[in-house]
Short mmCIF file of C-alpha atoms in Angstrom, two decimals:
data_model
loop_
_atom_site.label_atom_id
_atom_site.label_comp_id
_atom_site.label_asym_id
_atom_site.label_seq_id
_atom_site.Cartn_x
_atom_site.Cartn_y
_atom_site.Cartn_z
CA MET W 1 -6.89 -13.07 -85.32
CA ASP W 2 -5.27 -15.15 -82.58
CA LYS W 3 -2.64 -17.70 -83.50
CA ILE W 4 -3.77 -20.99 -81.93
CA LEU W 5 -1.86 -24.24 -81.44
CA LEU W 6 -3.69 -27.50 -80.80
CA PHE W 7 -1.58 -29.87 -78.68
CA ILE W 8 -2.47 -33.58 -78.69
CA PRO W 9 -0.49 -35.69 -76.18
CA MET W 10 -0.32 -39.33 -77.22
CA TYR W 11 0.69 -42.43 -75.30
CA ASN W 12 -0.43 -45.86 -76.53
CA CYS W 13 -3.42 -44.49 -78.40
CA GLU W 14 -3.22 -46.54 -81.59
CA LYS W 15 -6.93 -47.46 -81.34
CA GLN W 16 -8.16 -43.93 -80.65
CA ILE W 17 -5.84 -41.42 -82.33
CA THR W 18 -7.46 -41.61 -85.78
CA ARG W 19 -10.83 -40.89 -84.16
CA VAL W 20 -9.27 -37.76 -82.67
CA PHE W 21 -8.07 -36.71 -86.12
CA ASN W 22 -11.60 -37.22 -87.41
CA GLN W 23 -12.67 -34.45 -85.02
CA LEU W 24 -10.58 -31.99 -87.04
CA THR W 25 -13.27 -30.84 -89.40
CA ASP W 26 -12.82 -27.94 -91.80
CA GLU W 27 -14.73 -25.75 -89.35
CA VAL W 28 -12.47 -26.67 -86.43
CA CYS W 29 -9.30 -26.30 -88.49
CA GLY W 30 -10.43 -22.84 -89.53
CA HIS W 31 -9.65 -21.71 -85.98
CA LEU W 32 -6.27 -23.46 -85.74
CA ASN W 33 -2.84 -22.57 -87.09
CA GLU W 34 -1.09 -25.84 -86.29
CA VAL W 35 -1.70 -29.21 -84.63
CA LEU W 36 1.14 -30.65 -82.55
CA VAL W 37 0.93 -34.38 -81.79
CA ILE W 38 3.47 -35.35 -79.13
CA ASN W 39 4.24 -39.04 -78.82
CA ASN W 40 5.48 -39.72 -75.31
CA ARG W 41 7.49 -42.81 -76.29
CA SER W 42 4.45 -45.02 -76.91
CA THR W 43 5.12 -48.75 -76.74
CA ASP W 44 2.38 -49.61 -79.22
CA ASN W 45 1.97 -48.66 -82.88
CA SER W 46 0.56 -45.17 -82.26
CA GLU W 47 3.28 -43.31 -84.11
CA GLN W 48 3.01 -45.34 -87.30
CA VAL W 49 -0.78 -45.10 -87.19
CA VAL W 50 -0.45 -41.30 -87.19
CA VAL W 51 2.00 -41.27 -90.09
CA ASP W 52 -0.12 -43.67 -92.14
CA TYR W 53 -3.27 -41.63 -91.49
CA LEU W 54 -1.69 -38.32 -92.45
CA LYS W 55 -0.27 -39.75 -95.66
CA VAL W 56 -3.71 -40.69 -97.01
CA ASN W 57 -6.00 -38.13 -95.35
CA GLU W 58 -5.88 -34.44 -96.14
CA ILE W 59 -6.43 -32.22 -93.09
CA PRO W 60 -6.55 -28.47 -93.85
CA VAL W 61 -4.05 -27.43 -91.20
CA LYS W 62 -0.38 -28.12 -90.56
CA ILE W 63 0.10 -31.20 -88.36
CA SER W 64 3.46 -32.00 -86.81
CA LEU W 65 4.22 -35.31 -85.11
CA LEU W 66 6.93 -35.10 -82.44
CA ARG W 67 8.50 -37.85 -80.37
CA ASN W 68 9.75 -36.97 -76.89
CA ASP W 69 13.45 -37.71 -76.39
CA ASP W 70 12.49 -39.53 -73.20
CA ASN W 71 9.27 -40.64 -71.51
CA TYR W 72 8.46 -37.37 -69.78
CA GLY W 73 4.93 -38.26 -68.68
CA LEU W 74 1.79 -36.31 -69.48
CA GLY W 75 3.03 -33.28 -67.57
CA GLY W 76 6.35 -33.40 -69.37
CA SER W 77 4.58 -33.47 -72.72
CA HIS W 78 2.70 -30.34 -71.64
CA LYS W 79 6.07 -28.68 -71.01
CA VAL W 80 7.29 -29.58 -74.50
CA ALA W 81 4.11 -28.16 -76.05
CA PHE W 82 4.07 -25.02 -73.89
CA GLN W 83 7.64 -24.18 -74.88
CA TYR W 84 6.83 -24.86 -78.53
CA ALA W 85 3.90 -22.44 -78.29
CA VAL W 86 6.10 -19.74 -76.75
CA ASP W 87 8.99 -20.25 -79.19
CA ASN W 88 6.68 -20.08 -82.20
CA ASP W 89 4.68 -17.04 -81.08
CA PHE W 90 1.31 -18.70 -80.59
CA ASP W 91 -1.26 -16.68 -78.66
CA TYR W 92 -3.07 -19.72 -77.25
CA VAL W 93 -2.55 -23.44 -76.90
CA ILE W 94 -5.42 -25.93 -76.72
CA LEU W 95 -4.94 -29.35 -75.13
CA LEU W 96 -6.91 -32.31 -76.49
CA HIS W 97 -6.03 -35.77 -75.20
CA GLY W 98 -5.15 -38.33 -77.84
CA ASP W 99 -7.34 -41.07 -76.37
CA ASP W 100 -10.63 -39.68 -77.76
CA GLN W 101 -12.36 -39.14 -74.42
CA GLY W 102 -13.00 -35.47 -75.10
CA ASP W 103 -14.23 -33.71 -78.22
CA ILE W 104 -12.79 -30.46 -79.54
CA SER W 105 -16.22 -29.49 -80.89
CA ASN W 106 -17.15 -28.65 -77.27
CA ILE W 107 -14.86 -25.62 -77.37
CA LEU W 108 -15.86 -24.55 -80.90
CA PRO W 109 -18.70 -22.19 -79.84
CA TYR W 110 -16.25 -20.28 -77.63
CA LEU W 111 -13.70 -20.07 -80.43
CA LYS W 112 -16.41 -18.59 -82.63
CA ASN W 113 -17.63 -15.98 -80.16
CA LEU W 114 -14.10 -15.29 -78.81
CA GLU W 115 -15.18 -15.81 -75.19
CA TYR W 116 -11.90 -17.63 -74.49
CA ASN W 117 -10.12 -14.34 -75.17
CA LYS W 118 -11.21 -12.99 -71.78
CA TYR W 119 -9.32 -15.65 -69.82
CA ASP W 120 -5.84 -17.00 -69.13
CA CYS W 121 -7.14 -20.53 -68.57
CA PHE W 122 -10.28 -21.74 -70.37
CA LEU W 123 -10.87 -25.20 -68.94
CA GLY W 124 -13.18 -28.02 -69.94
CA ALA W 125 -15.12 -29.46 -67.00
CA ARG W 126 -16.78 -32.85 -66.65
CA PHE W 127 -18.61 -31.97 -63.43
CA ILE W 128 -20.29 -28.69 -64.22
CA LYS W 129 -23.90 -28.03 -65.22
CA GLY W 130 -24.38 -28.86 -68.88
CA SER W 131 -21.63 -31.49 -69.05
CA GLN W 132 -22.25 -35.14 -69.97
CA LEU W 133 -20.44 -38.24 -68.74
CA ARG W 134 -20.67 -41.46 -70.72
CA GLY W 135 -19.28 -44.72 -69.35
CA TYR W 136 -17.93 -42.98 -66.23
CA SER W 137 -18.68 -44.69 -62.91
CA LYS W 138 -20.75 -43.00 -60.21
CA PHE W 139 -18.00 -43.78 -57.68
CA ARG W 140 -15.38 -41.90 -59.68
CA THR W 141 -17.81 -39.05 -60.32
CA PHE W 142 -18.48 -38.71 -56.58
CA GLY W 143 -14.76 -38.79 -55.80
CA ASN W 144 -14.01 -36.10 -58.35
CA ILE W 145 -16.76 -33.85 -57.03
CA ILE W 146 -15.39 -34.17 -53.48
CA TYR W 147 -11.88 -33.29 -54.66
CA ASP W 148 -13.22 -30.37 -56.69
CA LEU W 149 -14.85 -29.09 -53.49
CA LEU W 150 -11.63 -29.48 -51.48
CA PHE W 151 -9.62 -27.66 -54.14
CA SER W 152 -12.25 -24.93 -54.37
CA ILE W 153 -11.80 -24.28 -50.64
CA GLY W 154 -8.02 -24.50 -50.81
CA CYS W 155 -7.59 -22.39 -53.94
CA GLY W 156 -10.19 -19.75 -53.22
CA TYR W 157 -12.08 -20.10 -56.50
CA LYS W 158 -14.71 -22.53 -57.73
CA VAL W 159 -13.04 -25.58 -59.28
CA TYR W 160 -15.24 -27.78 -61.51
CA ASP W 161 -12.56 -30.16 -62.79
CA LEU W 162 -8.97 -30.90 -61.80
CA GLY W 163 -7.86 -32.01 -65.22
CA SER W 164 -10.07 -32.88 -68.15
CA GLY W 165 -8.73 -33.68 -71.60
CA LEU W 166 -9.78 -30.36 -73.16
CA ASN W 167 -8.17 -27.16 -71.90
CA MET W 168 -6.97 -23.87 -73.38
CA TYR W 169 -4.20 -21.60 -72.09
CA LYS W 170 -3.05 -18.11 -73.01
CA THR W 171 0.60 -18.37 -74.03
CA GLU W 172 1.47 -15.13 -72.27
CA ILE W 173 1.12 -16.78 -68.83
CA LEU W 174 3.45 -19.61 -69.89
CA LYS W 175 6.44 -17.46 -70.76
CA ASP W 176 7.91 -17.39 -67.24
CA LYS W 177 7.71 -21.21 -67.02
CA PHE W 178 5.98 -21.14 -63.63
CA TYR W 179 4.92 -24.75 -64.29
CA LEU W 180 8.43 -26.14 -64.87
CA LYS W 181 8.90 -27.64 -61.37
CA TYR W 182 5.47 -29.27 -61.31
CA LYS W 183 5.23 -33.03 -61.43
CA ASP W 184 5.67 -34.62 -64.85
CA ASN W 185 2.96 -37.24 -64.39
CA LEU W 186 -0.85 -36.96 -64.34
CA ILE W 187 -0.68 -34.77 -61.22
CA PHE W 188 0.66 -31.93 -63.37
CA ASN W 189 -2.93 -30.75 -63.95
CA TYR W 190 -3.61 -30.49 -60.20
CA CYS W 191 -0.48 -28.39 -59.81
CA MET W 192 -1.66 -26.11 -62.62
CA VAL W 193 -4.95 -25.52 -60.79
CA MET W 194 -3.09 -24.47 -57.63
CA GLY W 195 -0.53 -22.43 -59.56
CA SER W 196 -3.32 -20.51 -61.29
CA ALA W 197 -4.79 -19.69 -57.88
CA TYR W 198 -1.47 -18.33 -56.63
CA TYR W 199 -0.77 -16.26 -59.75
CA LYS W 200 -4.39 -15.08 -59.94
CA HIS W 201 -4.95 -16.22 -63.49
CA LYS W 202 -8.34 -15.44 -64.99
CA ILE W 203 -10.10 -18.82 -65.17
CA LYS W 204 -13.30 -20.02 -66.78
CA PHE W 205 -14.72 -23.56 -66.81
CA PHE W 206 -17.03 -24.74 -69.58
CA PRO W 207 -19.08 -27.95 -69.89
CA ILE W 208 -17.87 -30.83 -72.04
CA ILE W 209 -18.96 -34.29 -73.12
CA TRP W 210 -16.68 -37.00 -71.74
CA ARG W 211 -16.78 -40.66 -72.64
CA GLU W 212 -14.96 -43.86 -71.80
CA ASP W 213 -15.16 -46.61 -74.40
CA ASP W 214 -11.99 -48.55 -75.20
CA GLN W 215 -9.54 -46.25 -73.40
CA VAL W 216 -7.16 -47.61 -70.76
CA SER W 217 -6.78 -45.39 -67.69
CA ASN W 218 -3.27 -44.70 -66.42
CA VAL W 219 -4.58 -43.44 -63.08
CA LYS W 220 -3.62 -45.36 -59.92
CA MET W 221 -6.45 -43.92 -57.89
CA VAL W 222 -5.47 -44.56 -54.26
CA ASN W 223 -1.84 -43.47 -54.55
CA GLN W 224 -2.75 -40.47 -56.65
CA ALA W 225 -5.53 -39.44 -54.26
CA ILE W 226 -3.12 -39.43 -51.29
CA THR W 227 -0.39 -37.57 -53.18
CA VAL W 228 -2.85 -34.93 -54.38
CA LEU W 229 -4.21 -34.32 -50.88
CA LYS W 230 -0.65 -33.86 -49.57
CA LEU W 231 0.06 -31.31 -52.29
CA LEU W 232 -3.13 -29.42 -51.51
CA LEU W 233 -2.20 -29.33 -47.82
CA ILE W 234 1.24 -27.93 -48.66
CA PHE W 235 -0.41 -25.29 -50.83
CA VAL W 236 -2.93 -24.28 -48.18
CA VAL W 237 -0.28 -24.04 -45.43
CA ASN W 238 2.28 -22.12 -47.48
CA LYS W 239 1.35 -21.09 -51.01
CA LYS W 240 4.66 -19.42 -51.76
CA LYS W 241 6.56 -22.52 -50.70
CA PHE W 242 4.41 -24.64 -53.00
CA VAL W 243 5.12 -22.54 -56.09
CA GLU W 244 8.84 -22.33 -55.33
CA ASP W 245 9.37 -26.00 -54.38
CA GLU W 246 10.67 -28.66 -56.74
CA HIS W 247 7.89 -31.25 -57.13
CA ARG W 248 9.47 -33.52 -59.72
CA ASN W 249 10.90 -36.88 -58.75
CA LYS W 250 13.45 -36.60 -61.56
CA ILE W 251 14.98 -33.32 -62.64
CA VAL W 252 14.89 -32.79 -66.40
CA GLU W 253 17.18 -30.02 -67.62
CA SER W 254 15.45 -29.67 -70.97
CA TYR W 255 12.23 -31.18 -72.30
CA THR W 256 13.05 -31.93 -75.90
CA ALA W 257 11.41 -33.76 -78.80
CA LYS W 258 12.19 -34.58 -82.42
CA VAL W 259 9.97 -33.93 -85.42
CA ILE W 260 9.02 -37.30 -86.93
CA TYR W 261 6.58 -36.23 -89.61
CA THR W 262 4.70 -33.20 -90.86
CA ASN W 263 1.92 -33.03 -93.42
CA LYS W 264 2.94 -29.61 -94.77
#
């Protein structure tokens, strides 16, 4: 049986994080070996909300709450979790955003039938047949579909989403830290899509339900759109240069975090 880590990045999610924990049913937890909640230096009460919840609610899997030693961004939190997965001999790591836009039950059928086991990257997609979008504007949907098309052309495989909040990675591909020089912000996911194309990872997209209720988006659309297009152009022109270049604005020697609380 595969050893699976669930990674939940959290930044200012005090209103949503308990709803994410409520997704961790006995059935879901039966497929997990540990849940890693990484607080990226939230400025709200997210961390205390997690501690208070875990003290009074029994979840049948080990849950560890970590606090990043610095604000590393979403991409930086990925790097903390990926290294944790490697260091602790996990076979796979699942990403589930802490803002309750995605639902881990969407991946449950594939955990049951072991379909994920065929792939290096098993990625949730908001813009594939069978997916559902709730509270997501038509303008943003159109923009995402256009970018998915551009990345499909540039990467040489069909891309259905450039970064949803529910993804699964085989730990084996993370051991060489190919992702370390990727941007530490939200653009990290775009870099992962291009990196997977270069390294010829086996990729599968699956449909998910995605909703926007009381979440606050951290995306600055225009600036991010321009930056992403520039990165794609670099990749198309010289793929080797892209994977070897340093893309971070600030070099971090070591992505570290402290354990704040554990329920086991």
